[in-house]
Structures are given as C-alpha cells and as structure tokens.
PDB file of C-alpha atoms in Angstrom:
ATOM      1  CA  MET A 141      21.927 -28.356 -30.626  1.00  0.00           C
ATOM      2  CA  VAL A 142      25.725 -27.641 -29.083  1.00  0.00           C
ATOM      3  CA  VAL A 143      27.434 -28.785 -32.305  1.00  0.00           C
ATOM      4  CA  PRO A 144      26.870 -26.380 -34.716  1.00  0.00           C
ATOM      5  CA  PHE A 145      27.980 -24.002 -32.067  1.00  0.00           C
ATOM      6  CA  ALA A 146      31.112 -26.189 -31.254  1.00  0.00           C
ATOM      7  CA  LEU A 147      31.898 -26.216 -34.893  1.00  0.00           C
ATOM      8  CA  TRP A 148      31.170 -22.603 -35.185  1.00  0.00           C
ATOM      9  CA  ALA A 149      33.583 -22.062 -32.412  1.00  0.00           C
ATOM     10  CA  VAL A 150      36.487 -24.192 -34.408  1.00  0.00           C
ATOM     11  CA  VAL A 151      36.038 -22.257 -37.154  1.00  0.00           C
ATOM     12  CA  ARG A 152      36.339 -18.658 -35.846  1.00  0.00           C
ATOM     13  CA  LEU A 153      38.969 -19.216 -34.127  1.00  0.00           C
ATOM     14  CA  SER A 154      41.095 -21.350 -36.428  1.00  0.00           C
ATOM     15  CA  GLY A 155      42.585 -18.563 -38.334  1.00  0.00           C
ATOM     16  CA  PHE A 156      40.992 -20.050 -41.402  1.00  0.00           C
ATOM     17  CA  GLU A 157      38.037 -18.128 -43.409  1.00  0.00           C
ATOM     18  CA  PRO A 158      36.030 -20.190 -45.269  1.00  0.00           C
ATOM     19  CA  ASP A 159      33.870 -18.486 -48.248  1.00  0.00           C
ATOM     20  CA  TRP A 160      29.886 -19.295 -48.429  1.00  0.00           C
ATOM     21  CA  PRO A 161      28.377 -19.479 -46.307  1.00  0.00           C
ATOM     22  CA  TRP A 162      30.835 -18.677 -43.237  1.00  0.00           C
ATOM     23  CA  VAL A 163      31.477 -15.019 -44.905  1.00  0.00           C
ATOM     24  CA  PRO A 164      27.953 -14.000 -44.083  1.00  0.00           C
ATOM     25  CA  ALA A 165      27.338 -16.238 -41.572  1.00  0.00           C
ATOM     26  CA  VAL A 166      30.039 -15.162 -38.970  1.00  0.00           C
ATOM     27  CA  ALA A 167      28.890 -11.777 -38.572  1.00  0.00           C
ATOM     28  CA  TYR A 168      26.542 -13.198 -36.041  1.00  0.00           C
ATOM     29  CA  THR A 169      29.105 -14.534 -33.985  1.00  0.00           C
ATOM     30  CA  PRO A 170      27.525 -12.461 -30.909  1.00  0.00           C
ATOM     31  CA  TYR A 171      24.415 -13.978 -31.633  1.00  0.00           C
ATOM     32  CA  ALA A 172      25.687 -17.620 -31.844  1.00  0.00           C
ATOM     33  CA  VAL A 173      27.396 -16.992 -28.261  1.00  0.00           C
ATOM     34  CA  CYS A 174      23.541 -16.256 -26.809  1.00  0.00           C
ATOM     35  CA  ALA A 175      22.352 -19.887 -28.224  1.00  0.00           C
ATOM     36  CA  ALA A 176      25.743 -21.584 -27.275  1.00  0.00           C
ATOM     37  CA  VAL A 177      25.029 -20.253 -23.455  1.00  0.00           C
ATOM     38  CA  LEU A 178      21.458 -21.193 -23.863  1.00  0.00           C
ATOM     39  CA  GLY A 179      22.365 -24.761 -25.433  1.00  0.00           C
ATOM     40  CA  LEU A 180      24.971 -24.801 -21.987  1.00  0.00           C
ATOM     41  CA  ALA A 181      22.205 -24.323 -19.791  1.00  0.00           C
ATOM     42  CA  LEU A 182      19.437 -26.747 -21.552  1.00  0.00           C
ATOM     43  CA  ALA A 183      22.062 -29.397 -21.207  1.00  0.00           C
ATOM     44  CA  CYS A 184      22.609 -28.884 -17.641  1.00  0.00           C
ATOM     45  CA  VAL A 185      18.825 -28.773 -16.860  1.00  0.00           C
ATOM     46  CA  LEU A 186      18.420 -32.118 -18.695  1.00  0.00           C
ATOM     47  CA  ARG A 187      21.683 -33.466 -17.044  1.00  0.00           C
ATOM     48  CA  ARG A 188      23.146 -34.191 -20.484  1.00  0.00           C
ATOM     49  CA  TRP A 189      26.967 -34.121 -19.175  1.00  0.00           C
ATOM     50  CA  ALA A 190      28.510 -34.632 -22.656  1.00  0.00           C
ATOM     51  CA  ALA A 191      26.701 -32.367 -24.511  1.00  0.00           C
ATOM     52  CA  GLY A 192      27.192 -29.915 -21.577  1.00  0.00           C
ATOM     53  CA  THR A 193      30.953 -30.232 -21.749  1.00  0.00           C
ATOM     54  CA  VAL A 194      31.045 -29.311 -25.581  1.00  0.00           C
ATOM     55  CA  ALA A 195      28.666 -26.549 -25.001  1.00  0.00           C
ATOM     56  CA  LEU A 196      30.915 -24.966 -21.955  1.00  0.00           C
ATOM     57  CA  VAL A 197      34.014 -25.514 -24.090  1.00  0.00           C
ATOM     58  CA  SER A 198      31.987 -23.843 -27.096  1.00  0.00           C
ATOM     59  CA  VAL A 199      31.402 -20.911 -24.767  1.00  0.00           C
ATOM     60  CA  LEU A 200      34.706 -20.605 -23.533  1.00  0.00           C
ATOM     61  CA  ALA A 201      36.359 -20.301 -26.819  1.00  0.00           C
ATOM     62  CA  LEU A 202      33.831 -17.950 -28.366  1.00  0.00           C
ATOM     63  CA  VAL A 203      33.123 -15.408 -25.060  1.00  0.00           C
ATOM     64  CA  PRO A 204      37.048 -14.173 -25.192  1.00  0.00           C
ATOM     65  CA  ALA A 205      36.523 -13.325 -28.627  1.00  0.00           C
ATOM     66  CA  VAL A 206      33.738 -11.242 -28.360  1.00  0.00           C
ATOM     67  CA  LEU A 207      33.051  -9.906 -24.852  1.00  0.00           C
ATOM     68  CA  PRO A 208      36.331  -7.364 -25.127  1.00  0.00           C
ATOM     69  CA  ARG A 209      33.683  -5.235 -27.447  1.00  0.00           C
ATOM     70  CA  ALA A 210      31.757  -4.165 -24.744  1.00  0.00           C
ATOM     71  CA  LEU A 211      34.735  -3.441 -22.550  1.00  0.00           C
ATOM     72  CA  THR A 212      36.520  -0.163 -22.379  1.00  0.00           C
ATOM     73  CA  ASP A 213      40.477  -0.208 -23.575  1.00  0.00           C
ATOM     74  CA  GLY A 214      43.336   1.771 -22.582  1.00  0.00           C
ATOM     75  CA  ASN A 215      44.868   4.547 -24.980  1.00  0.00           C
ATOM     76  CA  PRO A 216      48.167   5.444 -25.782  1.00  0.00           C
ATOM     77  CA  ASP A 217      49.565   8.623 -24.742  1.00  0.00           C
ATOM     78  CA  ALA A 218      48.416  11.012 -27.506  1.00  0.00           C
ATOM     79  CA  GLU A 219      48.743  14.929 -26.801  1.00  0.00           C
ATOM     80  CA  GLY A 220      48.461  16.127 -30.448  1.00  0.00           C
ATOM     81  CA  PRO A 221      45.623  17.571 -32.376  1.00  0.00           C
ATOM     82  CA  ALA A 222      41.961  16.294 -32.066  1.00  0.00           C
ATOM     83  CA  LEU A 223      40.604  14.849 -35.136  1.00  0.00           C
ATOM     84  CA  ARG A 224      36.750  14.207 -35.443  1.00  0.00           C
ATOM     85  CA  VAL A 225      35.582  11.381 -38.238  1.00  0.00           C
ATOM     86  CA  LEU A 226      32.150  10.951 -38.931  1.00  0.00           C
ATOM     87  CA  ALA A 227      31.152   8.367 -41.821  1.00  0.00           C
ATOM     88  CA  ALA A 228      27.812   7.825 -43.675  1.00  0.00           C
ATOM     89  CA  ASN A 229      26.784   5.288 -46.017  1.00  0.00           C
ATOM     90  CA  LEU A 230      23.812   7.086 -48.260  1.00  0.00           C
ATOM     91  CA  MET A 231      21.719   4.052 -49.758  1.00  0.00           C
ATOM     92  CA  VAL A 232      22.666   4.968 -53.294  1.00  0.00           C
ATOM     93  CA  GLY A 233      22.473   8.935 -52.542  1.00  0.00           C
ATOM     94  CA  GLN A 234      18.876   8.511 -50.870  1.00  0.00           C
ATOM     95  CA  ALA A 235      19.805   9.808 -47.438  1.00  0.00           C
ATOM     96  CA  ASP A 236      18.390  13.022 -46.254  1.00  0.00           C
ATOM     97  CA  PRO A 237      20.739  15.737 -47.184  1.00  0.00           C
ATOM     98  CA  ALA A 238      19.291  18.140 -44.555  1.00  0.00           C
ATOM     99  CA  GLU A 239      19.747  15.569 -41.593  1.00  0.00           C
ATOM    100  CA  LEU A 240      23.193  15.000 -42.582  1.00  0.00           C
ATOM    101  CA  MET A 241      24.001  18.338 -42.633  1.00  0.00           C
ATOM    102  CA  ALA A 242      22.243  18.465 -39.395  1.00  0.00           C
ATOM    103  CA  LEU A 243      24.910  16.006 -38.137  1.00  0.00           C
ATOM    104  CA  VAL A 244      27.620  17.986 -39.592  1.00  0.00           C
ATOM    105  CA  GLU A 245      27.060  21.187 -38.067  1.00  0.00           C
ATOM    106  CA  ARG A 246      26.473  19.368 -34.354  1.00  0.00           C
ATOM    107  CA  LEU A 247      29.169  17.071 -34.561  1.00  0.00           C
ATOM    108  CA  LYS A 248      31.790  19.547 -36.481  1.00  0.00           C
ATOM    109  CA  PRO A 249      33.503  16.647 -37.884  1.00  0.00           C
ATOM    110  CA  ASP A 250      37.224  17.390 -39.389  1.00  0.00           C
ATOM    111  CA  VAL A 251      36.864  14.776 -41.792  1.00  0.00           C
ATOM    112  CA  LEU A 252      33.431  13.292 -43.340  1.00  0.00           C
ATOM    113  CA  ALA A 253      33.588   9.746 -45.464  1.00  0.00           C
ATOM    114  CA  LEU A 254      30.625   9.094 -47.496  1.00  0.00           C
ATOM    115  CA  GLN A 255      29.734   5.687 -49.679  1.00  0.00           C
ATOM    116  CA  GLU A 256      27.276   5.318 -52.085  1.00  0.00           C
ATOM    117  CA  PHE A 257      27.943   8.485 -53.212  1.00  0.00           C
ATOM    118  CA  THR A 258      25.970   9.443 -56.593  1.00  0.00           C
ATOM    119  CA  PRO A 259      25.919  12.618 -58.784  1.00  0.00           C
ATOM    120  CA  ASP A 260      22.838  13.530 -57.356  1.00  0.00           C
ATOM    121  CA  SER A 261      23.376  13.069 -53.867  1.00  0.00           C
ATOM    122  CA  MET A 262      26.581  15.440 -54.330  1.00  0.00           C
ATOM    123  CA  ARG A 263      24.754  18.118 -56.259  1.00  0.00           C
ATOM    124  CA  ARG A 264      22.035  18.148 -52.866  1.00  0.00           C
ATOM    125  CA  LEU A 265      24.297  17.782 -50.478  1.00  0.00           C
ATOM    126  CA  GLU A 266      26.415  20.852 -51.593  1.00  0.00           C
ATOM    127  CA  GLU A 267      23.307  22.838 -52.337  1.00  0.00           C
ATOM    128  CA  ALA A 268      22.501  22.492 -48.696  1.00  0.00           C
ATOM    129  CA  GLY A 269      26.187  23.775 -47.856  1.00  0.00           C
ATOM    130  CA  LEU A 270      28.540  20.876 -47.017  1.00  0.00           C
ATOM    131  CA  ARG A 271      30.924  22.507 -49.072  1.00  0.00           C
ATOM    132  CA  ARG A 272      30.553  25.918 -47.372  1.00  0.00           C
ATOM    133  CA  THR A 273      30.996  24.058 -43.906  1.00  0.00           C
ATOM    134  CA  LEU A 274      33.761  21.276 -45.343  1.00  0.00           C
ATOM    135  CA  ARG A 275      35.823  23.405 -48.301  1.00  0.00           C
ATOM    136  CA  HIS A 276      37.795  20.143 -48.974  1.00  0.00           C
ATOM    137  CA  ALA A 277      36.944  17.249 -50.795  1.00  0.00           C
ATOM    138  CA  VAL A 278      38.020  14.299 -52.761  1.00  0.00           C
ATOM    139  CA  THR A 279      34.973  13.099 -54.614  1.00  0.00           C
ATOM    140  CA  ARG A 280      34.129   9.887 -56.725  1.00  0.00           C
ATOM    141  CA  PRO A 281      30.347  10.023 -57.506  1.00  0.00           C
ATOM    142  CA  LEU A 282      29.122   7.405 -59.483  1.00  0.00           C
ATOM    143  CA  THR A 283      25.682   6.241 -60.377  1.00  0.00           C
ATOM    144  CA  GLY A 284      24.779   3.217 -58.105  1.00  0.00           C
ATOM    145  CA  VAL A 285      26.568   2.027 -54.981  1.00  0.00           C
ATOM    146  CA  GLY A 286      30.001   2.505 -56.115  1.00  0.00           C
ATOM    147  CA  GLY A 287      30.724   6.126 -55.394  1.00  0.00           C
ATOM    148  CA  SER A 288      32.614   7.588 -52.252  1.00  0.00           C
ATOM    149  CA  ALA A 289      33.972  11.091 -51.106  1.00  0.00           C
ATOM    150  CA  VAL A 290      36.012  12.322 -48.539  1.00  0.00           C
ATOM    151  CA  TYR A 291      34.985  15.962 -47.135  1.00  0.00           C
ATOM    152  CA  ALA A 292      37.575  17.784 -44.547  1.00  0.00           C
ATOM    153  CA  ARG A 293      38.110  20.957 -42.757  1.00  0.00           C
ATOM    154  CA  HIS A 294      41.511  21.071 -43.937  1.00  0.00           C
ATOM    155  CA  PRO A 295      43.301  20.560 -47.182  1.00  0.00           C
ATOM    156  CA  VAL A 296      43.203  17.151 -48.542  1.00  0.00           C
ATOM    157  CA  GLU A 297      45.035  15.511 -51.599  1.00  0.00           C
ATOM    158  CA  ASP A 298      43.463  12.819 -53.756  1.00  0.00           C
ATOM    159  CA  GLY A 299      44.904   9.359 -53.046  1.00  0.00           C
ATOM    160  CA  GLY A 300      43.810   7.383 -55.667  1.00  0.00           C
ATOM    161  CA  PHE A 301      40.533   5.243 -55.888  1.00  0.00           C
ATOM    162  CA  ILE A 302      40.580   1.373 -54.802  1.00  0.00           C
ATOM    163  CA  LYS A 303      37.641   0.044 -56.997  1.00  0.00           C
ATOM    164  CA  GLU A 304      36.471  -3.478 -56.997  1.00  0.00           C
ATOM    165  CA  GLY A 305      33.790  -4.565 -59.294  1.00  0.00           C
ATOM    166  CA  PRO A 306      31.126  -1.713 -58.520  1.00  0.00           C
ATOM    167  CA  PHE A 307      32.303  -0.808 -55.476  1.00  0.00           C
ATOM    168  CA  GLY A 308      34.809   2.155 -55.005  1.00  0.00           C
ATOM    169  CA  GLN A 309      36.815   3.592 -52.222  1.00  0.00           C
ATOM    170  CA  ALA A 310      38.396   6.929 -52.067  1.00  0.00           C
ATOM    171  CA  ARG A 311      41.168   7.945 -50.557  1.00  0.00           C
ATOM    172  CA  ALA A 312      42.430  11.394 -49.168  1.00  0.00           C
ATOM    173  CA  TRP A 313      45.663  12.574 -47.952  1.00  0.00           C
ATOM    174  CA  LEU A 314      44.698  15.304 -45.403  1.00  0.00           C
ATOM    175  CA  THR A 315      46.815  17.727 -43.837  1.00  0.00           C
ATOM    176  CA  LEU A 316      46.232  19.284 -40.532  1.00  0.00           C
ATOM    177  CA  PRO A 317      47.709  22.666 -39.515  1.00  0.00           C
ATOM    178  CA  GLY A 318      51.088  22.165 -38.384  1.00  0.00           C
ATOM    179  CA  GLU A 319      51.570  20.003 -41.646  1.00  0.00           C
ATOM    180  CA  GLU A 320      50.849  16.817 -39.673  1.00  0.00           C
ATOM    181  CA  ARG A 321      49.675  14.208 -42.813  1.00  0.00           C
ATOM    182  CA  ILE A 322      46.887  11.453 -42.820  1.00  0.00           C
ATOM    183  CA  GLU A 323      45.484   9.461 -44.742  1.00  0.00           C
ATOM    184  CA  VAL A 324      42.157   8.815 -44.765  1.00  0.00           C
ATOM    185  CA  VAL A 325      39.981   6.304 -46.641  1.00  0.00           C
ATOM    186  CA  SER A 326      36.011   5.975 -47.352  1.00  0.00           C
ATOM    187  CA  VAL A 327      35.849   2.114 -46.873  1.00  0.00           C
ATOM    188  CA  HIS A 328      33.501   0.659 -49.061  1.00  0.00           C
ATOM    189  CA  PRO A 329      34.361  -2.876 -50.195  1.00  0.00           C
ATOM    190  CA  CYS A 330      32.049  -5.512 -52.165  1.00  0.00           C
ATOM    191  CA  ALA A 331      28.630  -6.583 -49.845  1.00  0.00           C
ATOM    192  CA  PRO A 332      28.898 -10.358 -49.617  1.00  0.00           C
ATOM    193  CA  LYS A 333      26.837 -12.224 -51.495  1.00  0.00           C
ATOM    194  CA  ARG A 334      24.101 -14.251 -50.133  1.00  0.00           C
ATOM    195  CA  ILE A 335      25.259 -17.262 -52.026  1.00  0.00           C
ATOM    196  CA  GLY A 336      28.534 -18.053 -54.101  1.00  0.00           C
ATOM    197  CA  ARG A 337      32.353 -17.068 -53.423  1.00  0.00           C
ATOM    198  CA  GLN A 338      33.228 -13.798 -52.143  1.00  0.00           C
ATOM    199  CA  PRO A 339      35.985 -12.785 -53.946  1.00  0.00           C
ATOM    200  CA  CYS A 340      35.244  -8.837 -54.603  1.00  0.00           C
ATOM    201  CA  TRP A 341      34.286  -8.537 -51.079  1.00  0.00           C
ATOM    202  CA  GLN A 342      37.580 -10.271 -50.137  1.00  0.00           C
ATOM    203  CA  ALA A 343      39.969  -8.046 -52.710  1.00  0.00           C
ATOM    204  CA  GLY A 344      38.011  -4.704 -51.589  1.00  0.00           C
ATOM    205  CA  LEU A 345      39.443  -5.301 -47.738  1.00  0.00           C
ATOM    206  CA  GLU A 346      42.558  -6.319 -48.715  1.00  0.00           C
ATOM    207  CA  ALA A 347      43.635  -3.465 -50.999  1.00  0.00           C
ATOM    208  CA  LEU A 348      42.964  -1.148 -47.726  1.00  0.00           C
ATOM    209  CA  PRO A 349      46.310  -0.015 -46.772  1.00  0.00           C
ATOM    210  CA  ARG A 350      47.754  -1.784 -43.494  1.00  0.00           C
ATOM    211  CA  GLY A 351      48.347   0.147 -40.505  1.00  0.00           C
ATOM    212  CA  GLY A 352      51.737   0.849 -38.815  1.00  0.00           C
ATOM    213  CA  GLY A 353      54.529   2.616 -40.786  1.00  0.00           C
ATOM    214  CA  ASP A 354      55.675   6.157 -41.126  1.00  0.00           C
ATOM    215  CA  ALA A 355      52.078   7.460 -41.960  1.00  0.00           C
ATOM    216  CA  LEU A 356      48.949   7.598 -39.464  1.00  0.00           C
ATOM    217  CA  ARG A 357      45.731   6.393 -41.124  1.00  0.00           C
ATOM    218  CA  VAL A 358      42.336   6.674 -40.518  1.00  0.00           C
ATOM    219  CA  LEU A 359      39.511   3.688 -42.058  1.00  0.00           C
ATOM    220  CA  ALA A 360      35.997   4.672 -42.020  1.00  0.00           C
ATOM    221  CA  GLY A 361      32.818   3.624 -43.356  1.00  0.00           C
ATOM    222  CA  ASP A 362      31.016   0.728 -44.786  1.00  0.00           C
ATOM    223  CA  PHE A 363      33.095  -2.394 -44.282  1.00  0.00           C
ATOM    224  CA  ASN A 364      30.615  -4.819 -45.120  1.00  0.00           C
ATOM    225  CA  ALA A 365      32.175  -6.982 -42.407  1.00  0.00           C
ATOM    226  CA  THR A 366      32.331  -7.304 -38.541  1.00  0.00           C
ATOM    227  CA  LEU A 367      35.093  -7.731 -35.966  1.00  0.00           C
ATOM    228  CA  ASP A 368      34.708 -11.482 -36.586  1.00  0.00           C
ATOM    229  CA  HIS A 369      35.751 -11.429 -40.192  1.00  0.00           C
ATOM    230  CA  LEU A 370      39.368 -12.379 -40.871  1.00  0.00           C
ATOM    231  CA  PRO A 371      40.216  -9.608 -42.877  1.00  0.00           C
ATOM    232  CA  VAL A 372      39.096  -6.947 -40.760  1.00  0.00           C
ATOM    233  CA  ARG A 373      41.073  -8.666 -37.685  1.00  0.00           C
ATOM    234  CA  ASP A 374      43.956  -8.727 -40.129  1.00  0.00           C
ATOM    235  CA  LEU A 375      43.913  -5.158 -40.430  1.00  0.00           C
ATOM    236  CA  LEU A 376      43.465  -4.591 -37.001  1.00  0.00           C
ATOM    237  CA  ASP A 377      46.767  -6.740 -36.247  1.00  0.00           C
ATOM    238  CA  SER A 378      48.893  -4.617 -39.118  1.00  0.00           C
ATOM    239  CA  GLY A 379      48.584  -1.403 -36.346  1.00  0.00           C
ATOM    240  CA  TYR A 380      44.862  -0.330 -36.109  1.00  0.00           C
ATOM    241  CA  ARG A 381      41.992  -0.111 -33.301  1.00  0.00           C
ATOM    242  CA  ASP A 382      38.225  -0.122 -33.989  1.00  0.00           C
ATOM    243  CA  ALA A 383      36.582   3.053 -32.095  1.00  0.00           C
ATOM    244  CA  ALA A 384      33.607   1.589 -30.956  1.00  0.00           C
ATOM    245  CA  ASP A 385      35.625  -1.812 -29.536  1.00  0.00           C
ATOM    246  CA  VAL A 386      37.942   0.818 -27.663  1.00  0.00           C
ATOM    247  CA  MET A 387      35.205   2.732 -26.193  1.00  0.00           C
ATOM    248  CA  GLY A 388      33.014  -0.717 -25.079  1.00  0.00           C
ATOM    249  CA  LEU A 389      30.708  -0.003 -28.205  1.00  0.00           C
ATOM    250  CA  GLY A 390      31.563  -2.852 -30.161  1.00  0.00           C
ATOM    251  CA  PHE A 391      28.121  -4.258 -30.234  1.00  0.00           C
ATOM    252  CA  VAL A 392      25.865  -1.441 -31.167  1.00  0.00           C
ATOM    253  CA  ALA A 393      24.507  -2.455 -34.260  1.00  0.00           C
ATOM    254  CA  THR A 394      24.619  -0.181 -37.698  1.00  0.00           C
ATOM    255  CA  TRP A 395      22.533  -2.082 -40.240  1.00  0.00           C
ATOM    256  CA  PRO A 396      19.933  -2.399 -41.017  1.00  0.00           C
ATOM    257  CA  GLN A 397      19.186   0.816 -39.712  1.00  0.00           C
ATOM    258  CA  PHE A 398      15.250   0.147 -39.693  1.00  0.00           C
ATOM    259  CA  GLY A 399      14.697  -3.021 -38.927  1.00  0.00           C
ATOM    260  CA  SER A 400      11.641  -5.339 -38.856  1.00  0.00           C
ATOM    261  CA  TRP A 401      10.908  -8.825 -37.815  1.00  0.00           C
ATOM    262  CA  LEU A 402      11.229  -9.846 -41.954  1.00  0.00           C
ATOM    263  CA  GLN A 403      14.904  -8.449 -41.784  1.00  0.00           C
ATOM    264  CA  SER A 404      18.024  -9.887 -40.250  1.00  0.00           C
ATOM    265  CA  PRO A 405      19.198  -8.915 -36.745  1.00  0.00           C
ATOM    266  CA  GLY A 406      21.482  -5.758 -36.711  1.00  0.00           C
ATOM    267  CA  VAL A 407      25.329  -5.973 -37.298  1.00  0.00           C
ATOM    268  CA  THR A 408      27.847  -4.040 -36.667  1.00  0.00           C
ATOM    269  CA  ILE A 409      29.455  -3.416 -40.377  1.00  0.00           C
ATOM    270  CA  ASP A 410      30.287   0.277 -40.045  1.00  0.00           C
ATOM    271  CA  HIS A 411      33.678   1.163 -38.156  1.00  0.00           C
ATOM    272  CA  VAL A 412      36.516   3.867 -37.670  1.00  0.00           C
ATOM    273  CA  LEU A 413      39.686   2.172 -37.884  1.00  0.00           C
ATOM    274  CA  ALA A 414      42.273   4.368 -36.183  1.00  0.00           C
ATOM    275  CA  ASP A 415      45.802   3.995 -36.204  1.00  0.00           C
ATOM    276  CA  SER A 416      46.895   2.373 -32.673  1.00  0.00           C
ATOM    277  CA  ARG A 417      49.191   5.104 -31.834  1.00  0.00           C
ATOM    278  CA  MET A 418      45.940   7.581 -31.872  1.00  0.00           C
ATOM    279  CA  ALA A 419      43.908   7.820 -28.674  1.00  0.00           C
ATOM    280  CA  VAL A 420      40.308   7.371 -29.254  1.00  0.00           C
ATOM    281  CA  ARG A 421      38.255   9.494 -26.773  1.00  0.00           C
ATOM    282  CA  GLY A 422      34.648   9.244 -28.130  1.00  0.00           C
ATOM    283  CA  PHE A 423      32.418   7.202 -30.152  1.00  0.00           C
ATOM    284  CA  GLN A 424      29.032   7.293 -31.267  1.00  0.00           C
ATOM    285  CA  VAL A 425      26.342   5.450 -33.531  1.00  0.00           C
ATOM    286  CA  LEU A 426      23.945   7.997 -35.111  1.00  0.00           C
ATOM    287  CA  LYS A 427      20.505   7.960 -37.279  1.00  0.00           C
ATOM    288  CA  LEU A 428      19.924   9.222 -40.410  1.00  0.00           C
ATOM    289  CA  ASP A 429      16.661   9.008 -42.610  1.00  0.00           C
ATOM    290  CA  GLY A 430      16.710   7.857 -46.191  1.00  0.00           C
ATOM    291  CA  THR A 431      19.482   5.001 -45.606  1.00  0.00           C
ATOM    292  CA  ASP A 432      19.468   1.484 -44.327  1.00  0.00           C
ATOM    293  CA  HIS A 433      23.054   2.138 -42.319  1.00  0.00           C
ATOM    294  CA  ARG A 434      23.599   4.196 -39.205  1.00  0.00           C
ATOM    295  CA  PRO A 435      26.511   6.829 -39.447  1.00  0.00           C
ATOM    296  CA  VAL A 436      29.411   6.336 -37.006  1.00  0.00           C
ATOM    297  CA  PHE A 437      31.244   9.291 -35.221  1.00  0.00           C
ATOM    298  CA  ALA A 438      34.404   8.948 -33.536  1.00  0.00           C
ATOM    299  CA  GLU A 439      36.835  11.783 -31.779  1.00  0.00           C
ATOM    300  CA  LEU A 440      40.373  10.813 -32.056  1.00  0.00           C
ATOM    301  CA  ARG A 441      43.686  12.657 -30.737  1.00  0.00           C
ATOM    302  CA  LEU A 442      46.845  12.021 -32.399  1.00  0.00           C
ATOM    303  CA  PRO A 443      50.150  11.158 -31.003  1.00  0.00           C
TER     304      PRO A 443
END
C-alpha cells in the first residue's frame, strides 16, 4: 500500500515528468497525499515499522509540495490600478449566455478570457449584451474546442494566436488608462489524452509567454493542468503567481463542475496566473450552467 505513493513522491519531486500515464495521474497529487497519510496510519496500527518509515518519508516529501495551496501568501507592494480578471470555458459554446452576462454584471471584470469559444456562442453572447459591457475584444471563434477570446473594458490589440492541434489560445495587449500595457492570454492547451503521448498538451503550455521581463502579463483560463504539472511549475518559476494559491484556495476544484460518482474526482485546472509583481487581492471559483468547468475570477493590483 505504501510503495506506490513512495514512487509518486520520488517522481513528483524529481524535476522529471514522464509521459502517460503520469501526466493525467499527477493532477490527483492532493488525493495521493491523503492516501499516503492513510497508509502511514495503517502501518502504525499494524506495527509494520519498515512500511511506516517509507510512508512517513513519502508524506514528509509530498505535504510541503501541496499544503501551501491552503495557506495565504503575502503580496508585493502594489499601489497601481486594479485589474479584475474573469475566465470561463464555455464547453464548445454551450454555457448559458444569460448566466455568464449576470456574472459579468455582478463582478464587473476588466478582462474576460473565454475558451471553447464558437461562432454561435459569440453571436449569442454579443446579442445578450457582452460587447456593450466589454466593448473591446480580440476574438478567434472556431467550431469545436479551439476557439478563444479576450473581451476587455479598455482598448486591446491582437497579440497573435497560439495554435497547437485543435486548441487555440488568444493573446491580447490591454492598454489601461495611463498607457499601462498588459498582455493577457486566454489559456487553453490541448487536454491530456487518457492514453498515449502528450506532445500537443506540452507544446501548448510551453508556447505560453514566460513571466518577468519588462512587460506585465496575466495568463487566465483552462490550463488542462494543475500546479503539480511540471510545465505549470516552470511558468510559475519564470515569474508568475497562481491567484488561488496566493489566497489559500488552491484546493478548490474547477473541473468537473457537475460531478457524479461515475466521474473523476474534482481537480484544479482553471487558473489565473499573474505577474509576480502584481498583488492578488481576491479570488473566487464560480458556477456557470451549461459547462463542465467552473469559471474563475481574480482581483489583481498592478505595481
């Protein structure tokens, strides 16, 4: 019982990420930590001290990797303008446009990043008033899962389109009052396959702009990856912070939204990654009918 979680700890902390089946499995690392703790308790009850030692080492190795997600972090000194970011996967355009508009009206985001953005969902959202509320946009509607968009309260310029396989990721340069420019990416790399190699998934994450440098950036959307995946950890190391992690909400699952005992346990694959020079003042995981993902919302403050 304890050996699988010992191996899990070794791979998770090694800096090496095998392909299938590890890429889909590592998303469940928080559950693996709980199982490792149960293995430790069982070994102690049975007085199997060798197994207990292995389990204890596994727990001590894994807990520091995941526990900080439940603890709030400090913030840098950031006294610039606020930036409110909302991201939602529309599940091939099926999300309820009226409910999304209600979220927009209530939360008043400066930026809305949409994934699985189809021509039909664009039409229905704009008929519902999205373009009147967020007048500026970079839109790349596509049939299927590949469409992506960034709507904004302030002017935006098209920053290009990251396309890997059928999945697309819109990039936009947002200009705030005072001429502050920020790059926003509506993130949606390929979903990991249930079996087989993952080149499209990895390429989509590796194509995202690194943090640091002169420009401020925000990556928001469906990453199809958790903080336990190596490409996301590399992004964080480059100069981003995960808004949920900063606010101590890193264990709140975002997919699947409407679970049942037949579906997988919930995992946190929707994120707002903010430049590490920004302060994170708030974060919420929301509800949206018609989609299997829960939208995420972050309130940031610029340096």
